[in-house]
Short mmCIF file of C-alpha atoms in Angstrom, two decimals:
data_model
loop_
_atom_site.label_atom_id
_atom_site.label_comp_id
_atom_site.label_asym_id
_atom_site.label_seq_id
_atom_site.Cartn_x
_atom_site.Cartn_y
_atom_site.Cartn_z
CA MET A 7 47.63 19.64 -45.84
CA THR A 8 46.38 19.46 -42.27
CA GLN A 9 47.97 16.90 -39.99
CA THR A 10 45.91 15.05 -37.42
CA THR A 11 47.59 14.39 -34.12
CA THR A 12 46.55 11.29 -32.25
CA THR A 13 47.20 11.06 -28.54
CA THR A 14 47.90 7.56 -27.33
CA LEU A 15 47.04 6.77 -23.74
CA PRO A 16 49.58 4.77 -21.70
CA GLN A 17 48.81 1.10 -21.46
CA GLY A 18 46.32 0.42 -18.68
CA ALA A 19 45.19 4.05 -18.45
CA ARG A 20 41.54 4.98 -18.79
CA ALA A 21 40.17 7.66 -21.03
CA PRO A 22 39.21 10.79 -19.11
CA ALA A 23 35.58 10.95 -18.05
CA PRO A 24 33.42 13.49 -19.84
CA ALA A 25 32.91 16.86 -18.20
CA HIS A 26 29.36 15.98 -17.18
CA SER A 27 30.27 12.60 -15.68
CA LEU A 28 28.75 11.72 -12.31
CA GLY A 29 31.50 10.88 -9.83
CA PRO A 30 31.26 8.89 -6.56
CA LEU A 31 30.46 11.97 -4.45
CA GLY A 32 27.80 13.08 -6.92
CA LEU A 33 26.28 9.58 -6.95
CA PHE A 34 26.19 9.55 -3.14
CA THR A 35 24.43 12.93 -3.18
CA VAL A 36 21.69 11.96 -5.63
CA LEU A 37 21.13 8.65 -3.83
CA LEU A 38 20.76 10.56 -0.56
CA ALA A 39 18.10 12.69 -2.25
CA ALA A 40 16.35 9.58 -3.58
CA ALA A 41 16.24 8.11 -0.07
CA LEU A 42 14.68 11.11 1.68
CA PRO A 43 11.17 11.06 0.10
CA LEU A 44 10.82 7.30 0.47
CA ILE A 45 11.92 7.44 4.10
CA ASP A 46 9.34 10.17 4.66
CA PHE A 47 6.59 8.09 3.09
CA PHE A 48 7.13 5.31 5.64
CA ILE A 49 8.53 7.19 8.64
CA VAL A 50 5.09 8.42 9.71
CA ASN A 51 3.59 4.91 10.04
CA VAL A 52 4.85 4.48 13.60
CA ALA A 53 4.46 8.19 14.45
CA LEU A 54 0.73 8.43 13.63
CA PRO A 55 -0.55 7.45 17.11
CA SER A 56 1.49 10.18 18.84
CA MET A 57 0.50 12.70 16.14
CA GLY A 58 -3.16 11.92 16.75
CA ARG A 59 -2.82 12.40 20.52
CA ASP A 60 -0.79 15.60 20.29
CA LEU A 61 -2.91 17.29 17.60
CA ALA A 62 -6.29 15.80 18.61
CA ALA A 63 -6.62 14.58 15.01
CA SER A 64 -9.25 12.13 13.81
CA GLU A 65 -8.37 8.95 11.96
CA SER A 66 -9.46 10.43 8.61
CA VAL A 67 -7.24 13.49 9.10
CA LEU A 68 -4.30 11.28 10.06
CA GLU A 69 -4.81 9.30 6.87
CA LEU A 70 -4.57 12.59 4.98
CA VAL A 71 -1.14 13.14 6.55
CA VAL A 72 -0.05 10.00 4.69
CA ALA A 73 -2.25 10.30 1.62
CA GLY A 74 -1.73 14.02 0.98
CA TYR A 75 2.01 13.51 0.68
CA GLY A 76 1.68 10.41 -1.48
CA LEU A 77 -0.90 11.97 -3.81
CA ALA A 78 1.05 15.19 -4.44
CA TYR A 79 4.22 13.17 -4.99
CA ALA A 80 2.64 10.72 -7.43
CA VAL A 81 0.62 13.32 -9.36
CA LEU A 82 3.54 15.67 -10.07
CA LEU A 83 6.42 13.24 -10.70
CA VAL A 84 6.14 13.03 -14.49
CA LEU A 85 5.86 16.82 -14.71
CA GLY A 86 8.96 17.11 -12.53
CA GLY A 87 10.87 14.87 -14.92
CA ARG A 88 9.76 16.90 -17.94
CA LEU A 89 10.76 20.19 -16.29
CA GLY A 90 14.20 18.76 -15.54
CA ASP A 91 14.66 17.81 -19.19
CA LEU A 92 13.56 21.32 -20.17
CA PHE A 93 15.31 23.61 -17.68
CA GLY A 94 18.22 21.50 -16.47
CA ARG A 95 18.19 18.58 -14.07
CA ARG A 96 20.71 20.01 -11.60
CA ARG A 97 18.68 23.22 -11.33
CA LEU A 98 15.45 21.32 -10.59
CA PHE A 99 17.32 18.99 -8.24
CA LEU A 100 18.68 21.87 -6.15
CA GLY A 101 15.35 23.70 -6.11
CA GLY A 102 13.42 20.56 -5.22
CA MET A 103 15.84 19.63 -2.44
CA ALA A 104 15.73 23.12 -0.92
CA ALA A 105 11.91 23.07 -1.04
CA PHE A 106 11.90 19.60 0.56
CA GLY A 107 13.95 20.95 3.46
CA LEU A 108 11.67 23.97 3.95
CA THR A 109 8.47 21.91 3.78
CA SER A 110 9.95 19.36 6.22
CA LEU A 111 10.55 22.25 8.61
CA ALA A 112 6.93 23.35 8.12
CA CYS A 113 5.75 19.80 8.93
CA GLY A 114 7.83 19.70 12.08
CA LEU A 115 6.52 23.07 13.28
CA ALA A 116 2.87 22.55 12.28
CA PRO A 117 0.60 23.98 15.01
CA ASP A 118 -2.42 21.83 14.16
CA ALA A 119 -3.48 18.81 12.12
CA TRP A 120 -4.68 20.69 9.03
CA SER A 121 -1.46 22.73 8.89
CA LEU A 122 0.43 19.43 8.95
CA VAL A 123 -1.70 18.06 6.08
CA ALA A 124 -1.02 21.19 3.99
CA ALA A 125 2.72 21.02 4.71
CA ARG A 126 2.77 17.33 3.77
CA VAL A 127 1.12 18.08 0.41
CA ALA A 128 3.76 20.75 -0.25
CA GLN A 129 6.48 18.30 0.83
CA GLY A 130 5.20 15.75 -1.69
CA ALA A 131 5.29 18.38 -4.45
CA ALA A 132 8.89 19.25 -3.55
CA ALA A 133 9.86 15.58 -3.69
CA ALA A 134 8.28 15.34 -7.15
CA ALA A 135 10.58 18.10 -8.39
CA MET A 136 13.69 16.49 -6.91
CA VAL A 137 13.41 12.73 -7.37
CA PRO A 138 13.02 12.40 -11.18
CA GLN A 139 16.30 14.28 -11.58
CA VAL A 140 18.13 11.51 -9.70
CA LEU A 141 17.52 8.76 -12.26
CA ALA A 142 17.73 11.20 -15.17
CA THR A 143 21.15 12.40 -13.98
CA ILE A 144 22.39 8.84 -13.58
CA GLN A 145 21.04 7.89 -17.01
CA SER A 146 22.57 10.87 -18.81
CA SER A 147 25.92 11.16 -17.03
CA THR A 148 27.04 7.53 -16.73
CA GLU A 149 27.40 4.67 -19.18
CA GLY A 150 28.30 1.01 -19.41
CA PRO A 151 29.28 -0.77 -16.18
CA ARG A 152 29.20 2.50 -14.21
CA ARG A 153 25.58 3.05 -15.14
CA ALA A 154 24.68 -0.56 -14.28
CA LYS A 155 26.31 -0.21 -10.88
CA ALA A 156 24.66 3.17 -10.24
CA MET A 157 21.22 1.80 -11.17
CA SER A 158 21.72 -1.20 -8.89
CA LEU A 159 22.68 1.14 -6.03
CA TYR A 160 19.62 3.28 -6.75
CA GLY A 161 17.32 0.27 -6.48
CA ALA A 162 19.05 -0.90 -3.31
CA THR A 163 18.73 2.59 -1.81
CA ALA A 164 15.01 2.71 -2.64
CA GLY A 165 14.25 -0.63 -1.00
CA LEU A 166 16.40 -0.03 2.06
CA SER A 167 14.86 3.44 2.56
CA MET A 168 11.35 2.01 2.72
CA VAL A 169 12.27 -0.33 5.57
CA ALA A 170 14.71 2.01 7.32
CA GLY A 171 12.13 4.80 7.36
CA GLN A 172 9.84 2.80 9.60
CA ILE A 173 12.67 1.83 11.93
CA LEU A 174 13.97 5.40 12.11
CA GLY A 175 10.47 6.70 12.82
CA GLY A 176 10.12 4.47 15.87
CA VAL A 177 13.52 5.44 17.23
CA LEU A 178 12.96 9.18 16.78
CA VAL A 179 9.49 9.19 18.33
CA ALA A 180 10.70 7.26 21.37
CA ALA A 181 13.86 9.36 21.73
CA ASP A 182 11.70 12.51 22.05
CA LEU A 183 14.68 14.72 21.21
CA ALA A 184 14.43 18.02 23.13
CA GLY A 185 10.77 17.23 23.74
CA SER A 186 10.04 17.23 20.00
CA GLY A 187 8.20 13.87 19.99
CA TRP A 188 6.82 13.02 16.55
CA ARG A 189 8.03 16.33 15.13
CA SER A 190 11.60 15.02 14.98
CA VAL A 191 10.66 12.62 12.15
CA PHE A 192 10.33 15.71 9.93
CA LEU A 193 12.88 18.05 11.52
CA VAL A 194 15.66 15.49 11.02
CA ASN A 195 15.41 16.17 7.27
CA VAL A 196 16.54 19.79 7.61
CA PRO A 197 20.26 19.24 8.44
CA VAL A 198 20.39 16.36 5.95
CA VAL A 199 19.06 18.65 3.20
CA VAL A 200 21.61 21.35 4.08
CA VAL A 201 24.44 18.84 3.71
CA GLY A 202 22.90 17.52 0.49
CA LEU A 203 22.68 20.99 -1.05
CA VAL A 204 26.34 21.71 -0.27
CA LEU A 205 27.40 18.41 -1.83
CA ALA A 206 25.12 18.86 -4.85
CA VAL A 207 26.55 22.28 -5.70
CA LYS A 208 30.00 20.73 -5.67
CA ALA A 209 29.48 17.29 -7.20
CA VAL A 210 26.26 16.96 -9.25
CA PRO A 211 26.75 17.84 -12.95
CA GLU A 212 24.21 19.83 -14.96
CA THR A 213 22.50 17.83 -17.68
CA ARG A 214 19.45 18.45 -19.83
CA SER A 215 17.80 17.05 -22.91
CA GLN A 216 19.53 17.96 -26.18
CA HIS A 217 16.08 18.62 -27.62
CA PRO A 218 13.97 19.95 -24.72
CA GLU A 219 10.27 19.27 -25.11
CA PRO A 220 7.57 21.73 -23.93
CA VAL A 221 5.21 20.83 -21.11
CA ASP A 222 2.02 19.08 -22.20
CA GLY A 223 -0.68 21.06 -20.34
CA PRO A 224 -3.74 18.91 -21.14
CA GLY A 225 -1.82 15.69 -20.49
CA THR A 226 -0.53 16.99 -17.15
CA VAL A 227 -4.02 17.96 -15.97
CA LEU A 228 -5.59 14.66 -17.09
CA LEU A 229 -2.85 12.51 -15.53
CA ALA A 230 -3.22 14.39 -12.24
CA ALA A 231 -7.02 13.97 -12.40
CA ALA A 232 -6.74 10.25 -13.16
CA LEU A 233 -4.43 9.59 -10.21
CA LEU A 234 -6.57 11.70 -7.88
CA THR A 235 -9.84 9.99 -8.86
CA LEU A 236 -8.26 6.61 -8.11
CA LEU A 237 -6.07 7.25 -5.07
CA ALA A 238 -8.12 9.82 -3.13
CA PRO A 239 -11.22 7.64 -2.58
CA LEU A 240 -9.17 4.52 -1.88
CA THR A 241 -7.04 6.23 0.76
CA GLU A 242 -9.85 8.21 2.44
CA GLY A 243 -12.91 6.03 1.76
CA ARG A 244 -12.82 3.67 4.74
CA ALA A 245 -12.07 6.34 7.35
CA ALA A 246 -14.75 8.64 5.89
CA GLY A 247 -17.37 5.86 5.78
CA TRP A 248 -17.41 5.52 1.98
CA PRO A 249 -19.55 8.60 1.20
CA LEU A 250 -21.06 9.19 -2.25
CA TRP A 251 -18.08 11.18 -3.53
CA THR A 252 -15.76 8.18 -3.15
CA TRP A 253 -17.94 6.02 -5.43
CA LEU A 254 -18.40 8.82 -7.97
CA SER A 255 -14.64 9.37 -8.01
CA LEU A 256 -13.88 5.68 -8.60
CA ALA A 257 -16.50 5.57 -11.37
CA ALA A 258 -14.84 8.58 -13.01
CA PHE A 259 -11.35 7.03 -12.95
CA PRO A 260 -11.61 4.84 -16.08
CA LEU A 261 -13.19 7.72 -18.00
CA VAL A 262 -10.45 10.19 -17.03
CA ALA A 263 -7.71 7.61 -17.63
CA GLY A 264 -9.15 6.87 -21.07
CA ALA A 265 -9.25 10.57 -21.87
CA PHE A 266 -5.58 10.89 -20.84
CA ILE A 267 -4.54 8.02 -23.13
CA ALA A 268 -6.55 9.48 -26.03
CA VAL A 269 -5.05 12.96 -25.60
CA GLU A 270 -1.51 11.57 -25.43
CA ARG A 271 -1.98 9.47 -28.57
CA ARG A 272 -3.49 12.40 -30.47
CA ALA A 273 -0.63 14.69 -29.46
CA ASP A 274 1.84 12.05 -30.66
CA ARG A 275 0.06 11.69 -34.03
CA GLN A 276 0.01 15.47 -34.53
CA GLY A 277 3.75 15.78 -33.96
CA ARG A 278 3.44 17.44 -30.56
CA THR A 279 5.19 16.13 -27.45
CA PRO A 280 2.90 14.29 -25.01
CA LEU A 281 3.60 14.23 -21.28
CA VAL A 282 4.05 10.45 -21.44
CA PRO A 283 5.16 9.58 -25.00
CA PRO A 284 3.38 6.37 -26.12
CA SER A 285 6.65 5.37 -27.80
CA LEU A 286 8.15 4.80 -24.32
CA PHE A 287 5.80 1.87 -23.85
CA ALA A 288 7.05 0.33 -27.08
CA LEU A 289 10.20 -0.44 -25.06
CA THR A 290 9.66 -4.00 -23.86
CA PRO A 291 11.91 -3.78 -20.77
CA LEU A 292 10.12 -0.64 -19.57
CA ARG A 293 6.63 -1.97 -20.21
CA ARG A 294 7.15 -5.35 -18.59
CA GLY A 295 9.21 -3.96 -15.72
CA LEU A 296 6.52 -1.42 -14.82
CA THR A 297 3.86 -4.15 -14.95
CA LEU A 298 5.81 -6.16 -12.37
CA MET A 299 6.55 -3.11 -10.21
CA VAL A 300 2.84 -2.53 -9.51
CA PRO A 301 2.05 -5.69 -7.48
CA PHE A 302 5.51 -5.64 -5.89
CA SER A 303 5.11 -2.08 -4.57
CA ILE A 304 1.49 -2.64 -3.48
CA GLY A 305 2.60 -5.61 -1.38
CA PHE A 306 5.65 -3.83 0.02
CA SER A 307 3.88 -0.70 1.28
CA GLY A 308 0.75 -2.56 2.38
CA PHE A 309 2.83 -4.93 4.52
CA MET A 310 4.82 -2.09 6.10
CA PHE A 311 1.65 -0.19 7.05
CA VAL A 312 -0.22 -3.23 8.36
CA ILE A 313 2.67 -4.59 10.41
CA ALA A 314 3.21 -1.17 12.04
CA VAL A 315 -0.44 -1.00 13.11
CA ALA A 316 -0.58 -4.65 14.21
CA LEU A 317 2.58 -4.55 16.31
CA GLN A 318 1.58 -1.36 18.14
CA SER A 319 -2.19 -1.71 18.46
CA GLY A 320 -2.40 -5.51 18.64
CA ALA A 321 0.85 -6.83 20.09
CA GLY A 322 1.25 -3.80 22.36
CA LEU A 323 4.78 -2.92 21.27
CA GLY A 324 6.12 0.62 21.59
CA PRO A 325 7.45 2.61 18.62
CA VAL A 326 11.04 1.40 19.01
CA PRO A 327 10.32 -2.37 19.36
CA ALA A 328 7.77 -2.09 16.51
CA GLY A 329 10.35 -0.43 14.28
CA LEU A 330 13.26 -2.68 15.29
CA ALA A 331 11.17 -5.79 14.60
CA LEU A 332 11.82 -5.01 10.92
CA ALA A 333 15.58 -4.53 11.35
CA PRO A 334 16.33 -8.07 10.04
CA MET A 335 14.44 -7.20 6.85
CA ALA A 336 16.52 -4.04 6.37
CA LEU A 337 19.82 -5.80 7.10
CA ALA A 338 19.05 -8.72 4.78
CA PHE A 339 17.96 -6.31 2.04
CA PHE A 340 21.23 -4.36 2.35
CA LEU A 341 23.53 -7.39 2.35
CA VAL A 342 21.80 -9.24 -0.49
CA SER A 343 21.51 -6.12 -2.65
CA LEU A 344 25.33 -5.83 -2.56
CA ALA A 345 25.56 -9.19 -4.32
CA GLY A 346 22.81 -8.30 -6.78
CA PRO A 347 24.95 -6.93 -9.64
CA ARG A 348 27.15 -10.04 -9.70
CA LEU A 349 24.15 -12.35 -9.63
CA VAL A 350 22.48 -10.40 -12.46
CA ALA A 351 25.64 -10.58 -14.56
CA ARG A 352 25.54 -14.37 -14.24
CA PHE A 353 21.84 -15.23 -14.20
CA GLY A 354 20.13 -12.20 -15.77
CA SER A 355 16.49 -11.47 -14.90
CA ARG A 356 15.96 -14.92 -13.39
CA VAL A 357 17.36 -13.32 -10.25
CA VAL A 358 14.00 -11.54 -9.96
CA THR A 359 12.15 -14.88 -10.12
CA ALA A 360 14.39 -16.30 -7.40
CA GLY A 361 13.71 -13.18 -5.35
CA ALA A 362 9.94 -13.69 -5.63
CA VAL A 363 10.32 -17.28 -4.42
CA LEU A 364 12.39 -16.14 -1.44
CA GLN A 365 9.98 -13.34 -0.60
CA GLY A 366 7.06 -15.75 -0.77
CA LEU A 367 8.83 -18.10 1.64
CA GLY A 368 9.43 -15.17 3.99
CA VAL A 369 5.75 -14.18 3.94
CA VAL A 370 4.76 -17.80 4.68
CA LEU A 371 7.12 -17.84 7.69
CA LEU A 372 5.64 -14.56 8.95
CA LEU A 373 2.10 -15.89 8.51
CA LEU A 374 2.90 -19.07 10.45
CA THR A 375 4.59 -17.04 13.19
CA VAL A 376 1.54 -14.82 13.63
CA ARG A 377 -0.78 -17.85 13.77
CA ALA A 378 1.34 -19.65 16.34
CA ASP A 379 2.63 -16.91 18.64
CA TRP A 380 0.18 -13.98 18.52
CA PRO A 381 0.19 -11.64 20.40
CA ASP A 382 3.61 -12.53 21.83
CA ILE A 383 5.59 -11.54 18.76
CA GLY A 384 8.52 -9.20 18.39
CA PHE A 385 12.05 -9.07 17.02
CA VAL A 386 12.99 -12.70 17.77
CA GLN A 387 9.79 -14.28 16.50
CA LEU A 388 9.69 -12.20 13.30
CA LEU A 389 13.42 -12.50 12.55
CA PRO A 390 13.39 -15.57 10.22
CA GLY A 391 10.45 -14.44 8.10
CA ALA A 392 11.52 -10.79 7.95
CA ALA A 393 15.09 -11.68 6.97
CA VAL A 394 14.05 -14.11 4.21
CA ALA A 395 11.45 -11.67 2.85
CA GLY A 396 14.00 -8.84 2.87
CA ALA A 397 16.52 -10.96 0.96
CA GLY A 398 13.87 -11.77 -1.64
CA GLN A 399 12.88 -8.12 -2.04
CA ALA A 400 16.54 -7.18 -2.55
CA LEU A 401 16.76 -9.54 -5.52
CA GLN A 402 13.72 -7.92 -7.13
CA LEU A 403 13.45 -4.15 -6.74
CA PRO A 404 16.98 -3.02 -7.76
CA VAL A 405 16.98 -5.35 -10.79
CA VAL A 406 13.50 -4.34 -11.97
CA MET A 407 14.39 -0.63 -11.75
CA ARG A 408 17.51 -1.27 -13.78
CA ILE A 409 15.51 -3.20 -16.40
CA VAL A 410 12.86 -0.45 -16.71
CA MET A 411 15.44 2.23 -17.53
CA SER A 412 17.79 0.05 -19.59
CA GLU A 413 16.59 1.15 -23.03
CA VAL A 414 15.31 4.67 -22.25
CA PRO A 415 17.36 7.14 -24.36
CA PRO A 416 19.29 9.78 -22.36
CA ALA A 417 17.29 12.57 -24.06
CA ARG A 418 14.15 11.20 -22.40
CA ALA A 419 15.75 10.18 -19.12
CA GLY A 420 13.66 12.71 -17.17
CA VAL A 421 10.29 11.60 -18.46
CA GLY A 422 11.33 7.92 -18.27
CA SER A 423 12.36 8.23 -14.64
CA GLY A 424 9.20 10.22 -13.90
CA VAL A 425 7.03 7.47 -15.34
CA MET A 426 8.85 4.78 -13.37
CA VAL A 427 8.79 6.60 -10.03
CA THR A 428 5.15 7.62 -10.58
CA THR A 429 4.25 3.96 -11.10
CA GLN A 430 6.14 3.02 -7.96
CA GLN A 431 4.71 5.84 -5.84
CA ALA A 432 1.12 5.35 -7.00
CA SER A 433 1.47 1.63 -6.26
CA LEU A 434 2.88 2.34 -2.79
CA ALA A 435 -0.16 4.53 -2.11
CA LEU A 436 -2.43 1.79 -3.47
CA GLY A 437 -0.79 -0.72 -1.14
CA VAL A 438 -1.66 1.31 1.95
CA ALA A 439 -5.15 1.97 0.57
CA THR A 440 -5.97 -1.61 -0.41
CA LEU A 441 -4.15 -3.93 1.99
CA GLY A 442 -4.42 -1.36 4.77
CA THR A 443 -8.16 -0.95 4.24
CA LEU A 444 -8.64 -4.73 4.03
CA PHE A 445 -6.79 -5.26 7.30
CA LEU A 446 -8.55 -2.47 9.22
CA SER A 447 -11.94 -3.58 7.89
CA LEU A 448 -11.38 -7.18 9.03
CA VAL A 449 -10.15 -6.37 12.54
CA PRO A 450 -13.59 -5.65 14.14
CA GLY A 451 -15.08 -8.93 12.95
CA MET A 452 -12.09 -11.29 12.94
CA GLY A 453 -9.78 -9.87 15.55
CA MET A 454 -6.24 -8.55 15.00
CA ARG A 455 -4.59 -11.98 14.64
CA ASN A 456 -6.89 -13.41 11.99
CA ALA A 457 -7.07 -10.10 10.14
CA LEU A 458 -3.26 -10.03 9.93
CA VAL A 459 -3.09 -13.67 8.80
CA THR A 460 -5.68 -13.00 6.07
CA THR A 461 -3.86 -9.88 4.87
CA LEU A 462 -0.54 -11.76 4.72
CA ALA A 463 -2.26 -14.50 2.68
CA VAL A 464 -3.49 -11.87 0.21
CA GLN A 465 0.02 -10.43 -0.02
CA LEU A 466 1.33 -13.93 -0.72
CA GLY A 467 -0.98 -14.01 -3.75
CA GLY A 468 0.59 -10.75 -4.92
CA VAL A 469 4.07 -12.25 -4.58
CA LEU A 470 2.95 -15.17 -6.76
CA VAL A 471 1.83 -12.67 -9.41
CA THR A 472 5.22 -10.90 -9.37
CA GLY A 473 6.98 -14.23 -9.72
CA LEU A 474 4.92 -15.15 -12.79
CA LEU A 475 5.43 -11.70 -14.32
CA SER A 476 9.19 -11.98 -13.80
CA LEU A 477 9.26 -14.85 -16.30
CA ARG A 478 8.31 -12.35 -19.03
CA LEU A 479 11.21 -9.98 -18.35
CA PRO A 480 14.01 -9.84 -20.95
CA ARG A 481 16.48 -12.53 -19.88
CA LYS A 482 19.52 -10.29 -20.35
CA VAL A 483 19.68 -7.20 -18.13
CA GLY A 484 21.30 -4.18 -19.82
#
């Protein structure tokens, strides 16, 4: 007879964490990696004027500096998540981070505008390999309260990075470190990536799907084509004068998107593994959370782009004052996001609704400030509205991200995180394309002040939509 020995832990002791558990240092490392691409999406907003002067670049080429990065990032994110599930998330994370550092160096050393555009596209592709592994690693190497806390920190990091990027961009451009000017906004990534790689080798565990699924070639191509046909004309159309190709591309979008959905459904019926499994959208938290994330992210990125242009070109502020004018938003976001997990534990998803109300109030305050004080606005005048809006955003983004991933099984953590970040990134690009285009189109006829007021009013409508959508979220947050 075989005896079974049971080991009893001392009272109050915790069971040892599994070998692949993500510790505090590992969590810090993956959150650092999650912050870098978002910072780089926004950091160029205040650096574009100096880039244009230094490289003699036209407005349309400068828009490609922003759009090329965003398009490559959005198009390849789901594929990056699938490759992490297949080959190992730590391996893809390290490779993606190293590539992000090298492409950042290429951006900082670019000799001309088109070299910078090419380097930015490559930088976006590197980010797409790295970022899906962050959420997938958290999802597969934490559980229970630790996972909830990690997801909350991820959401807080994402929101704070989007605001901090713009502030950091202004500071770096004005500092002109060693005569580097705008180039420092890219070169600063290189030492950060080196530190991140050292920490990742030491602290980030290797995880992968127990049943790795092969890459869906047709689905990958069609998803990339769908995103390109939508985002490319919207981001380049206004600067290029809306040529015929932009209208043909927009007309093709619903056809290509429909073909993608049909191919994915057919692959699922035939027992093959689609790039985006339709079964993921059977998960109510994921489906409803992604629906809310679209208008939220459009409003967030559109506001950040428009306010950067308005403060520099309209109010006459330099890069540092223009960036620091948003410091209250960043500080409020950080402080409120710390209280987020406790509020969610008590009030559930209604925290998101309260956040939408607060953000709406903040936008109203900003709108009234612009109407009353333009063009004499800066840090002091924008402080109340920016702080209230930042607090409201902090109650939304971290919670929604946590809701989206709450029921995604660990085996599909890579593709789930890829879908979520793709939705966020595509929406961020749409925000710049739609609200940015609206604002820049209104300026010649209405003037900077009225164009900004109108754009803020449109954003307020988007905040109302997010508030209504939040009422459909599952009340309990997993």
